[in-house]
Amino acid sequence: MILLTGANGRTGRAVLTALVARGAGVRAFVRNPQYAVDLLELGAREVVVGDMTNIDDVERGVAECTKVIHIGPPMSPDEVSMTMNFVAAAERNAVDQFVYYSVMHPFRRGVRHHSLKLDATEKLVESGIPYTIIEPSRYMQHLELIWPKVINDGDFAMPFDIDQKFNVVDLVDLAEATAAIASESNHLYASYELAGPQALSQRDMASICAEILERGVSAREVALDDMARAAEARGISADRLEQMRIMNAHYTEHGFLGNPNILTWVLGRTPTTFRAYVERLVASTG
């Protein structure tokens, strides 16, 4: 049995789907019981409702599992302590592999969630438990948050410099790779940078959207204040808003470039291009 934490999030659901496709038995760990039925319908064999900060809940989740895939809440200030709760429970239960879903370039100390994931990685490695670290780049799926504006108004608006480059990656590829890493026997004691196959700017991505949609699409940098107001209206916490500001400013200055070789090797194929992802998105949305 594989314990999958953060199972109801966008990443967790994608990973659950990929694990089930491989025939893996998955126990989903979630905070809110209202999502249990959905996760069982997606193929989870069991659902454990609990709080990642509660040691007893964590112990219930890990008990009798042979592997753990830990996906923490986005930008949580408790990243290290929550991760170590699961690491400690995994040690007590002698799990065979602890897969930690981190972020590409955790050494970027100027961005808190990168820095905290680096701290958690250090503690995990030094725990002595068999581990694999997954370090994903920025998702292509972030486009879906603005997709109605892209198709209706030709407005590709992101809170980054429109010429800064990113190796955006398809979440479906990441989920498939995560499932492979947790299912195959040759991935222990590795840290894997998982980046998409192209270095693209917002201007590049807008141009690809325009070609596929056969209409004008223009890239536009959203001011951080405007981004914060929109996120606040969606109920994002003040702490996360501040971290989003810091992250977006950092990416605007430095970009987020990575290498696709490891993802290519894990998948056994070329990772999905941004064009192929957008074509799939168009097909799925009509």
CSV table of C-alpha atoms in Angstrom, one decimal:
chain,number,residue,atom,x,y,z
A,1,MET,CA,0.0,0.0,0.0
A,2,ILE,CA,1.3,3.5,-0.9
A,3,LEU,CA,0.3,6.4,1.3
A,4,LEU,CA,-0.3,9.6,-0.8
A,5,THR,CA,-0.6,12.8,1.2
A,6,GLY,CA,-2.2,15.9,-0.1
A,7,ALA,CA,-4.3,13.6,-2.2
A,8,ASN,CA,-7.1,16.0,-2.9
A,9,GLY,CA,-5.0,18.8,-4.3
A,10,ARG,CA,-4.4,19.3,-8.0
A,11,THR,CA,-1.1,17.5,-7.8
A,12,GLY,CA,-2.3,14.8,-5.5
A,13,ARG,CA,-5.3,13.9,-7.8
A,14,ALA,CA,-3.0,13.7,-10.8
A,15,VAL,CA,-0.6,11.4,-8.9
A,16,LEU,CA,-3.4,9.3,-7.6
A,17,THR,CA,-4.7,8.8,-11.2
A,18,ALA,CA,-1.3,7.8,-12.4
A,19,LEU,CA,-0.7,5.4,-9.5
A,20,VAL,CA,-4.1,3.7,-10.1
A,21,ALA,CA,-3.3,3.4,-13.8
A,22,ARG,CA,-0.3,1.3,-12.7
A,23,GLY,CA,-2.4,-0.9,-10.5
A,24,ALA,CA,-1.0,0.5,-7.2
A,25,GLY,CA,-2.9,0.3,-4.0
A,26,VAL,CA,-3.2,3.8,-2.7
A,27,ARG,CA,-4.3,5.1,0.7
A,28,ALA,CA,-5.2,8.8,0.3
A,29,PHE,CA,-4.5,11.2,3.2
A,30,VAL,CA,-6.7,14.3,3.3
A,31,ARG,CA,-7.7,16.9,5.8
A,32,ASN,CA,-11.3,17.3,4.7
A,33,PRO,CA,-13.6,14.3,4.9
A,34,GLN,CA,-16.0,15.7,2.2
A,35,TYR,CA,-13.5,14.6,-0.5
A,36,ALA,CA,-13.3,11.0,0.6
A,37,VAL,CA,-15.9,9.8,-1.9
A,38,ASP,CA,-14.3,11.6,-4.8
A,39,LEU,CA,-10.9,10.0,-4.1
A,40,LEU,CA,-12.4,6.6,-3.7
A,41,GLU,CA,-14.1,7.1,-7.1
A,42,LEU,CA,-10.7,8.1,-8.6
A,43,GLY,CA,-9.4,4.7,-7.4
A,44,ALA,CA,-8.0,5.1,-3.9
A,45,ARG,CA,-8.5,1.9,-2.0
A,46,GLU,CA,-8.6,3.7,1.3
A,47,VAL,CA,-8.9,7.3,2.6
A,48,VAL,CA,-7.5,8.5,5.9
A,49,VAL,CA,-8.8,11.9,7.2
A,50,GLY,CA,-6.3,13.7,9.3
A,51,ASP,CA,-4.1,16.7,10.0
A,52,MET,CA,-0.5,16.7,8.9
A,53,THR,CA,0.5,18.5,12.1
A,54,ASN,CA,-1.1,15.8,14.3
A,55,ILE,CA,1.3,12.9,15.0
A,56,ASP,CA,-1.5,10.4,15.8
A,57,ASP,CA,-3.2,11.2,12.5
A,58,VAL,CA,0.0,10.8,10.6
A,59,GLU,CA,0.7,7.5,12.3
A,60,ARG,CA,-2.7,6.2,11.3
A,61,GLY,CA,-1.9,7.2,7.7
A,62,VAL,CA,1.5,5.6,7.5
A,63,ALA,CA,0.6,2.4,9.4
A,64,GLU,CA,1.0,-0.8,7.3
A,65,CYS,CA,2.1,1.2,4.2
A,66,THR,CA,5.3,0.2,2.4
A,67,LYS,CA,5.8,3.5,0.7
A,68,VAL,CA,4.9,7.2,1.3
A,69,ILE,CA,4.5,9.9,-1.3
A,70,HIS,CA,4.4,13.2,0.6
A,71,ILE,CA,2.9,16.3,-1.1
A,72,GLY,CA,2.7,19.1,1.4
A,73,PRO,CA,0.2,22.0,1.2
A,74,PRO,CA,1.3,24.8,-1.1
A,75,MET,CA,3.6,27.4,0.5
A,76,SER,CA,2.9,26.2,4.0
A,77,PRO,CA,5.1,27.7,6.7
A,78,ASP,CA,4.9,24.3,8.4
A,79,GLU,CA,6.5,22.4,5.5
A,80,VAL,CA,9.4,21.1,7.5
A,81,SER,CA,7.6,20.0,10.6
A,82,MET,CA,4.8,18.3,8.6
A,83,THR,CA,7.2,16.5,6.4
A,84,MET,CA,9.2,15.3,9.4
A,85,ASN,CA,6.0,14.0,11.0
A,86,PHE,CA,5.6,11.7,8.1
A,87,VAL,CA,9.4,10.8,8.0
A,88,ALA,CA,9.3,9.9,11.7
A,89,ALA,CA,6.2,7.7,11.2
A,90,ALA,CA,7.8,6.1,8.1
A,91,GLU,CA,10.8,5.2,10.2
A,92,ARG,CA,8.7,3.7,12.9
A,93,ASN,CA,6.9,1.6,10.3
A,94,ALA,CA,10.0,0.7,8.3
A,95,VAL,CA,8.7,1.9,4.9
A,96,ASP,CA,10.7,0.9,1.9
A,97,GLN,CA,10.7,4.3,0.2
A,98,PHE,CA,9.8,7.9,1.1
A,99,VAL,CA,9.1,10.0,-2.0
A,100,TYR,CA,9.2,13.7,-1.2
A,101,TYR,CA,7.6,16.1,-3.7
A,102,SER,CA,9.8,19.2,-3.5
A,103,VAL,CA,10.4,21.9,-6.0
A,104,MET,CA,13.0,22.6,-8.6
A,105,HIS,CA,16.0,24.6,-7.3
A,106,PRO,CA,15.2,24.3,-3.6
A,107,PHE,CA,18.5,26.1,-3.0
A,108,ARG,CA,16.8,29.4,-4.0
A,109,ARG,CA,16.8,30.6,-0.4
A,110,GLY,CA,15.2,33.9,-1.3
A,111,VAL,CA,11.9,32.1,-1.8
A,112,ARG,CA,10.6,30.7,1.4
A,113,HIS,CA,8.8,27.6,0.1
A,114,HIS,CA,12.0,26.7,-1.8
A,115,SER,CA,14.1,27.2,1.3
A,116,LEU,CA,11.8,25.2,3.5
A,117,LYS,CA,11.8,22.3,1.1
A,118,LEU,CA,15.5,22.4,1.1
A,119,ASP,CA,15.5,22.2,4.9
A,120,ALA,CA,13.0,19.3,4.8
A,121,THR,CA,15.2,17.5,2.1
A,122,GLU,CA,18.2,17.8,4.3
A,123,LYS,CA,16.4,16.3,7.3
A,124,LEU,CA,14.9,13.5,5.2
A,125,VAL,CA,18.3,12.6,3.7
A,126,GLU,CA,20.0,12.6,7.1
A,127,SER,CA,17.2,10.5,8.6
A,128,GLY,CA,18.6,7.4,7.0
A,129,ILE,CA,15.3,6.3,5.5
A,130,PRO,CA,15.3,5.2,1.8
A,131,TYR,CA,14.2,8.3,-0.1
A,132,THR,CA,13.6,9.8,-3.5
A,133,ILE,CA,13.3,13.6,-4.0
A,134,ILE,CA,11.2,14.9,-6.8
A,135,GLU,CA,11.9,18.5,-7.9
A,136,PRO,CA,9.3,19.8,-10.4
A,137,SER,CA,9.4,23.0,-12.4
A,138,ARG,CA,6.5,25.4,-12.8
A,139,TYR,CA,3.3,23.7,-14.2
A,140,MET,CA,1.9,24.2,-17.7
A,141,GLN,CA,-1.5,23.9,-16.0
A,142,HIS,CA,-1.1,27.4,-14.5
A,143,LEU,CA,-2.5,28.4,-17.9
A,144,GLU,CA,-5.8,27.0,-17.0
A,145,LEU,CA,-6.4,29.7,-14.4
A,146,ILE,CA,-6.4,32.4,-17.1
A,147,TRP,CA,-7.7,30.2,-20.0
A,148,PRO,CA,-11.1,32.0,-20.3
A,149,LYS,CA,-9.3,35.3,-20.7
A,150,VAL,CA,-7.0,33.8,-23.3
A,151,ILE,CA,-9.7,32.4,-25.5
A,152,ASN,CA,-12.2,35.3,-25.0
A,153,ASP,CA,-10.0,38.3,-24.9
A,154,GLY,CA,-6.6,37.2,-26.3
A,155,ASP,CA,-5.1,38.2,-22.9
A,156,PHE,CA,-2.2,36.0,-21.7
A,157,ALA,CA,-1.7,37.7,-18.4
A,158,MET,CA,0.8,36.3,-15.8
A,159,PRO,CA,2.6,38.0,-12.9
A,160,PHE,CA,6.0,37.6,-14.5
A,161,ASP,CA,8.2,39.5,-17.0
A,162,ILE,CA,6.9,38.5,-20.4
A,163,ASP,CA,10.4,37.8,-21.7
A,164,GLN,CA,11.8,35.7,-18.8
A,165,LYS,CA,12.2,32.0,-19.6
A,166,PHE,CA,10.7,29.0,-17.8
A,167,ASN,CA,10.9,25.3,-18.5
A,168,VAL,CA,7.3,24.7,-17.8
A,169,VAL,CA,6.2,21.1,-17.3
A,170,ASP,CA,3.0,19.1,-17.8
A,171,LEU,CA,1.5,18.0,-14.5
A,172,VAL,CA,0.3,14.8,-16.3
A,173,ASP,CA,4.0,14.0,-17.1
A,174,LEU,CA,5.0,14.8,-13.5
A,175,ALA,CA,2.3,12.5,-12.1
A,176,GLU,CA,3.3,9.7,-14.5
A,177,ALA,CA,6.9,10.1,-13.4
A,178,THR,CA,6.0,10.2,-9.7
A,179,ALA,CA,4.0,6.9,-10.1
A,180,ALA,CA,7.0,5.3,-12.0
A,181,ILE,CA,9.4,6.4,-9.3
A,182,ALA,CA,7.2,4.9,-6.6
A,183,SER,CA,6.6,1.7,-8.5
A,184,GLU,CA,10.0,0.8,-9.9
A,185,SER,CA,13.0,-0.4,-7.9
A,186,ASN,CA,15.8,1.7,-9.3
A,187,HIS,CA,15.0,5.2,-7.9
A,188,LEU,CA,16.2,5.1,-4.3
A,189,TYR,CA,18.6,7.8,-3.0
A,190,ALA,CA,18.1,10.0,-6.0
A,191,SER,CA,17.1,13.7,-6.4
A,192,TYR,CA,15.3,14.3,-9.7
A,193,GLU,CA,14.9,17.7,-11.4
A,194,LEU,CA,11.8,17.4,-13.5
A,195,ALA,CA,11.6,20.2,-16.1
A,196,GLY,CA,9.7,20.5,-19.4
A,197,PRO,CA,11.5,20.2,-22.7
A,198,GLN,CA,11.5,23.9,-23.8
A,199,ALA,CA,12.6,27.2,-22.3
A,200,LEU,CA,9.7,29.5,-23.0
A,201,SER,CA,8.8,33.1,-22.1
A,202,GLN,CA,5.2,34.3,-21.5
A,203,ARG,CA,5.5,35.9,-25.0
A,204,ASP,CA,6.5,32.6,-26.5
A,205,MET,CA,3.6,30.8,-24.8
A,206,ALA,CA,1.1,33.5,-25.9
A,207,SER,CA,2.4,33.1,-29.5
A,208,ILE,CA,1.8,29.3,-29.4
A,209,CYS,CA,-1.7,29.9,-28.0
A,210,ALA,CA,-2.4,32.3,-30.8
A,211,GLU,CA,-1.2,29.9,-33.5
A,212,ILE,CA,-3.4,27.1,-32.1
A,213,LEU,CA,-6.5,29.3,-31.5
A,214,GLU,CA,-5.9,31.1,-34.8
A,215,ARG,CA,-6.5,34.5,-33.2
A,216,GLY,CA,-4.5,37.2,-31.6
A,217,VAL,CA,-3.1,36.5,-28.1
A,218,SER,CA,-0.8,39.0,-26.4
A,219,ALA,CA,1.4,38.4,-23.3
A,220,ARG,CA,0.9,40.9,-20.5
A,221,GLU,CA,2.7,41.2,-17.1
A,222,VAL,CA,0.3,41.5,-14.3
A,223,ALA,CA,1.4,43.9,-11.5
A,224,LEU,CA,2.0,42.1,-8.2
A,225,ASP,CA,-0.6,44.3,-6.5
A,226,ASP,CA,-3.2,43.3,-9.0
A,227,MET,CA,-2.2,39.7,-8.6
A,228,ALA,CA,-2.5,40.0,-4.8
A,229,ARG,CA,-5.9,41.5,-5.0
A,230,ALA,CA,-7.2,38.8,-7.2
A,231,ALA,CA,-5.7,36.1,-5.0
A,232,GLU,CA,-7.2,37.7,-1.9
A,233,ALA,CA,-10.6,37.7,-3.5
A,234,ARG,CA,-10.2,33.9,-3.9
A,235,GLY,CA,-9.6,33.5,-0.2
A,236,ILE,CA,-5.9,33.1,-0.3
A,237,SER,CA,-4.3,33.7,3.2
A,238,ALA,CA,-2.2,36.8,3.9
A,239,ASP,CA,0.9,34.7,4.5
A,240,ARG,CA,0.5,32.8,1.2
A,241,LEU,CA,-0.1,36.1,-0.6
A,242,GLU,CA,3.2,37.5,0.6
A,243,GLN,CA,5.0,34.4,-0.4
A,244,MET,CA,3.4,34.6,-3.9
A,245,ARG,CA,4.7,38.1,-4.2
A,246,ILE,CA,8.2,37.1,-3.2
A,247,MET,CA,8.2,34.1,-5.6
A,248,ASN,CA,6.8,35.9,-8.6
A,249,ALA,CA,9.3,38.8,-8.1
A,250,HIS,CA,12.1,36.3,-7.9
A,251,TYR,CA,11.0,34.4,-11.0
A,252,THR,CA,10.6,37.7,-12.8
A,253,GLU,CA,14.2,38.6,-12.0
A,254,HIS,CA,15.8,35.2,-12.5
A,255,GLY,CA,13.4,33.0,-14.5
A,256,PHE,CA,13.1,29.2,-13.8
A,257,LEU,CA,15.2,27.2,-16.2
A,258,GLY,CA,15.7,23.5,-15.9
A,259,ASN,CA,16.9,20.4,-17.8
A,260,PRO,CA,14.4,17.9,-19.3
A,261,ASN,CA,16.9,14.9,-19.5
A,262,ILE,CA,15.9,13.3,-16.2
A,263,LEU,CA,12.1,13.5,-16.9
A,264,THR,CA,12.8,12.1,-20.4
A,265,TRP,CA,14.6,9.1,-18.9
A,266,VAL,CA,12.0,8.4,-16.2
A,267,LEU,CA,9.1,8.6,-18.6
A,268,GLY,CA,10.9,6.7,-21.4
A,269,ARG,CA,9.7,9.3,-23.9
A,270,THR,CA,10.0,12.9,-24.7
A,271,PRO,CA,8.1,15.1,-22.2
A,272,THR,CA,5.0,16.9,-23.4
A,273,THR,CA,5.6,20.2,-25.3
A,274,PHE,CA,3.7,23.3,-24.4
A,275,ARG,CA,2.1,23.2,-27.8
A,276,ALA,CA,0.9,19.6,-27.3
A,277,TYR,CA,-0.5,20.6,-23.9
A,278,VAL,CA,-2.4,23.6,-25.3
A,279,GLU,CA,-3.8,21.4,-28.1
A,280,ARG,CA,-5.0,18.9,-25.4
A,281,LEU,CA,-6.5,21.8,-23.4
A,282,VAL,CA,-8.4,23.1,-26.5
A,283,ALA,CA,-9.7,19.6,-27.2
A,284,SER,CA,-10.9,19.2,-23.6
A,285,THR,CA,-12.6,22.5,-23.4
A,286,GLY,CA,-14.2,22.5,-26.8
